[in-house]
mmCIF file of C-alpha atoms in Angstrom:
data_model
loop_
_atom_site.group_PDB
_atom_site.id
_atom_site.type_symbol
_atom_site.label_atom_id
_atom_site.label_comp_id
_atom_site.label_asym_id
_atom_site.label_seq_id
_atom_site.Cartn_x
_atom_site.Cartn_y
_atom_site.Cartn_z
ATOM 1 C CA MET A 1 -93.592 -28.215 -104.747
ATOM 2 C CA ASN A 2 -89.731 -28.782 -103.402
ATOM 3 C CA ILE A 3 -88.920 -29.816 -99.841
ATOM 4 C CA PHE A 4 -86.992 -26.793 -99.332
ATOM 5 C CA ASP A 5 -89.915 -24.723 -99.915
ATOM 6 C CA VAL A 6 -91.137 -26.257 -96.338
ATOM 7 C CA ILE A 7 -87.904 -27.124 -94.595
ATOM 8 C CA ASN A 8 -85.832 -24.357 -93.837
ATOM 9 C CA ILE A 9 -82.093 -26.109 -93.217
ATOM 10 C CA TYR A 10 -80.424 -22.921 -91.764
ATOM 11 C CA GLY A 11 -83.800 -22.695 -89.130
ATOM 12 C CA LEU A 12 -83.095 -26.708 -88.553
ATOM 13 C CA ILE A 13 -79.341 -25.744 -87.760
ATOM 14 C CA PHE A 14 -80.256 -23.154 -85.519
ATOM 15 C CA THR A 15 -83.501 -25.130 -83.924
ATOM 16 C CA ILE A 16 -80.505 -28.153 -82.845
ATOM 17 C CA ILE A 17 -78.205 -25.742 -81.430
ATOM 18 C CA LEU A 18 -80.837 -24.058 -79.420
ATOM 19 C CA ILE A 19 -82.395 -27.613 -78.177
ATOM 20 C CA VAL A 20 -79.304 -29.410 -77.556
ATOM 21 C CA PRO A 21 -78.281 -28.102 -74.421
ATOM 22 C CA HIS A 22 -81.524 -28.054 -72.857
ATOM 23 C CA ILE A 23 -81.431 -32.165 -73.445
ATOM 24 C CA ALA A 24 -77.808 -31.883 -71.759
ATOM 25 C CA PHE A 25 -78.821 -30.456 -68.909
ATOM 26 C CA ILE A 26 -82.392 -32.869 -68.316
ATOM 27 C CA LYS A 27 -79.757 -35.732 -68.800
ATOM 28 C CA THR A 28 -77.203 -34.229 -66.424
ATOM 29 C CA GLN A 29 -78.915 -32.165 -63.708
ATOM 30 C CA SER A 30 -81.863 -32.423 -62.242
ATOM 31 C CA TYR A 31 -84.051 -29.658 -60.592
ATOM 32 C CA ASP A 32 -86.976 -29.717 -58.704
ATOM 33 C CA LEU A 33 -90.353 -29.168 -60.075
ATOM 34 C CA SER A 34 -92.584 -28.562 -57.146
ATOM 35 C CA VAL A 35 -91.365 -25.179 -56.676
ATOM 36 C CA ILE A 36 -93.537 -24.248 -59.230
ATOM 37 C CA GLU A 37 -96.765 -23.587 -58.311
ATOM 38 C CA ASN A 38 -98.251 -22.399 -61.265
ATOM 39 C CA ARG A 39 -98.616 -25.371 -63.795
ATOM 40 C CA GLY A 40 -100.020 -23.595 -66.396
ATOM 41 C CA MET A 41 -96.811 -21.467 -66.468
ATOM 42 C CA PHE A 42 -94.940 -24.459 -66.969
ATOM 43 C CA TYR A 43 -97.355 -25.530 -69.830
ATOM 44 C CA ILE A 44 -96.865 -22.021 -71.429
ATOM 45 C CA GLU A 45 -93.312 -22.113 -70.946
ATOM 46 C CA ARG A 46 -93.200 -25.893 -72.716
ATOM 47 C CA THR A 47 -96.068 -24.847 -75.485
ATOM 48 C CA GLY A 48 -93.953 -21.843 -76.227
ATOM 49 C CA LYS A 49 -90.682 -23.733 -76.693
ATOM 50 C CA TYR A 50 -91.682 -26.426 -78.787
ATOM 51 C CA CYS A 51 -93.623 -24.602 -80.884
ATOM 52 C CA SER A 52 -90.827 -22.566 -81.532
ATOM 53 C CA ALA A 53 -88.685 -24.976 -81.914
ATOM 54 C CA PHE A 54 -91.267 -26.576 -84.715
ATOM 55 C CA LEU A 55 -91.951 -23.242 -86.392
ATOM 56 C CA MET A 56 -87.499 -22.223 -86.688
ATOM 57 C CA PHE A 57 -87.328 -24.705 -89.552
ATOM 58 C CA VAL A 58 -90.966 -25.664 -90.894
ATOM 59 C CA ASN A 59 -92.712 -23.341 -93.094
ATOM 60 C CA ILE A 60 -96.536 -23.580 -92.469
ATOM 61 C CA GLY A 61 -97.900 -21.092 -95.103
ATOM 62 C CA VAL A 62 -100.379 -19.604 -92.126
ATOM 63 C CA LEU A 63 -99.560 -15.700 -91.281
ATOM 64 C CA GLU A 64 -95.666 -15.955 -93.409
ATOM 65 C CA GLU A 65 -94.424 -13.891 -95.516
ATOM 66 C CA GLY A 66 -90.970 -14.692 -95.795
ATOM 67 C CA PHE A 67 -87.664 -12.427 -96.250
ATOM 68 C CA THR A 68 -88.760 -9.276 -97.722
ATOM 69 C CA SER A 69 -85.129 -8.713 -98.966
ATOM 70 C CA GLU A 70 -81.811 -11.075 -99.490
ATOM 71 C CA TYR A 71 -79.715 -8.127 -97.047
ATOM 72 C CA MET A 72 -82.574 -9.526 -94.142
ATOM 73 C CA ARG A 73 -81.754 -12.878 -94.963
ATOM 74 C CA THR A 74 -78.359 -12.046 -94.347
ATOM 75 C CA PHE A 75 -78.385 -10.143 -91.519
ATOM 76 C CA TRP A 76 -80.412 -12.832 -90.346
ATOM 77 C CA LEU A 77 -77.541 -15.719 -90.878
ATOM 78 C CA ILE A 78 -74.916 -13.678 -89.046
ATOM 79 C CA SER A 79 -76.765 -12.163 -86.384
ATOM 80 C CA THR A 80 -78.416 -15.578 -85.673
ATOM 81 C CA THR A 81 -75.078 -17.460 -86.147
ATOM 82 C CA VAL A 82 -73.470 -14.842 -83.602
ATOM 83 C CA LEU A 83 -75.783 -15.013 -81.166
ATOM 84 C CA CYS A 84 -75.864 -19.184 -81.481
ATOM 85 C CA LEU A 85 -72.129 -18.682 -80.677
ATOM 86 C CA ILE A 86 -72.863 -16.748 -77.063
ATOM 87 C CA TYR A 87 -76.042 -18.965 -76.474
ATOM 88 C CA ILE A 88 -73.544 -21.862 -76.702
ATOM 89 C CA VAL A 89 -70.619 -19.585 -74.105
ATOM 90 C CA LEU A 90 -73.377 -18.944 -71.895
ATOM 91 C CA TRP A 91 -74.272 -22.649 -71.642
ATOM 92 C CA ILE A 92 -70.730 -23.824 -70.960
ATOM 93 C CA MET A 93 -70.661 -21.256 -68.045
ATOM 94 C CA PHE A 94 -73.844 -22.377 -67.010
ATOM 95 C CA PHE A 95 -72.101 -26.130 -66.441
ATOM 96 C CA LYS A 96 -69.295 -24.859 -65.362
ATOM 97 C CA THR A 97 -70.342 -21.911 -62.260
ATOM 98 C CA GLU A 98 -72.053 -22.604 -59.216
ATOM 99 C CA SER A 99 -74.107 -19.422 -58.787
ATOM 100 C CA LYS A 100 -76.786 -20.500 -62.243
ATOM 101 C CA LYS A 101 -79.535 -17.641 -61.701
ATOM 102 C CA ALA A 102 -77.792 -15.179 -63.960
ATOM 103 C CA THR A 103 -76.782 -17.238 -66.529
ATOM 104 C CA ALA A 104 -80.232 -18.932 -66.594
ATOM 105 C CA TYR A 105 -81.552 -15.549 -67.745
ATOM 106 C CA ALA A 106 -78.782 -14.648 -69.955
ATOM 107 C CA ILE A 107 -79.405 -17.832 -71.544
ATOM 108 C CA THR A 108 -83.285 -17.207 -71.470
ATOM 109 C CA LEU A 109 -83.253 -13.749 -73.208
ATOM 110 C CA VAL A 110 -80.337 -14.733 -76.015
ATOM 111 C CA SER A 111 -82.677 -17.710 -76.759
ATOM 112 C CA ALA A 112 -85.629 -16.029 -77.045
ATOM 113 C CA ILE A 113 -84.049 -13.181 -78.854
ATOM 114 C CA ILE A 114 -82.619 -15.843 -81.575
ATOM 115 C CA ILE A 115 -86.535 -16.948 -81.497
ATOM 116 C CA ILE A 116 -88.632 -13.550 -81.748
ATOM 117 C CA MET A 117 -85.817 -11.923 -84.512
ATOM 118 C CA SER A 118 -86.152 -15.066 -86.703
ATOM 119 C CA GLY A 119 -89.957 -14.450 -86.391
ATOM 120 C CA LEU A 120 -89.350 -10.836 -87.218
ATOM 121 C CA LEU A 121 -87.429 -10.845 -89.867
ATOM 122 C CA GLN A 122 -88.786 -13.878 -91.658
ATOM 123 C CA VAL A 123 -92.180 -12.178 -91.213
ATOM 124 C CA LYS A 124 -93.429 -15.302 -89.219
ATOM 125 C CA THR A 125 -96.424 -14.034 -87.251
ATOM 126 C CA LEU A 126 -96.896 -17.638 -85.538
ATOM 127 C CA LEU A 127 -92.760 -17.949 -84.872
ATOM 128 C CA LEU A 128 -92.878 -14.517 -83.062
ATOM 129 C CA THR A 129 -95.979 -15.244 -80.595
ATOM 130 C CA ALA A 130 -94.524 -18.291 -80.342
ATOM 131 C CA GLY A 131 -91.174 -16.874 -79.128
ATOM 132 C CA ILE A 132 -92.890 -14.053 -76.810
ATOM 133 C CA VAL A 133 -94.706 -16.609 -75.005
ATOM 134 C CA TYR A 134 -91.526 -18.554 -74.659
ATOM 135 C CA LEU A 135 -90.037 -15.583 -73.232
ATOM 136 C CA ILE A 136 -92.783 -15.277 -70.988
ATOM 137 C CA GLY A 137 -93.539 -18.893 -69.444
ATOM 138 C CA GLU A 138 -89.039 -19.273 -69.347
ATOM 139 C CA ILE A 139 -88.338 -16.155 -67.150
ATOM 140 C CA TYR A 140 -91.262 -17.575 -64.879
ATOM 141 C CA LEU A 141 -89.762 -20.565 -64.704
ATOM 142 C CA CYS A 142 -86.235 -19.363 -64.189
ATOM 143 C CA LYS A 143 -87.642 -17.081 -61.396
ATOM 144 C CA LYS A 144 -88.877 -19.655 -58.839
ATOM 145 C CA ILE A 145 -86.038 -22.548 -60.181
ATOM 146 C CA PHE A 146 -82.952 -20.938 -59.674
#
């Protein structure tokens, strides 16, 4: 068994791209978590985020089929790269603008599309589910925080 049977290097790179702006946001800006009345939704969002990040680059073998063709893999690499570039531009806009609500929703939507599309194209049912959970929780948090 090869390490690359378990670790998806491209998925690891995309995961790092998705996580680094969140870390920068937490380190540079503060937001009030007391506006979130439903702590369960907060934990749902965190669970979806961290499970998605983990499942993007680790193949656990449960409910996974992998890419069904080389064309799907190529499409995934190109489309996810383009979406990651859009994601980075949106984060730059987020840090530079005063009105953050629309940009926060756009960041949420693009990141969820990356995760859900990765789950669909790689036929990873758990990643797809974690992406949907992440999207629901993140939309709730954006509504409450911004």
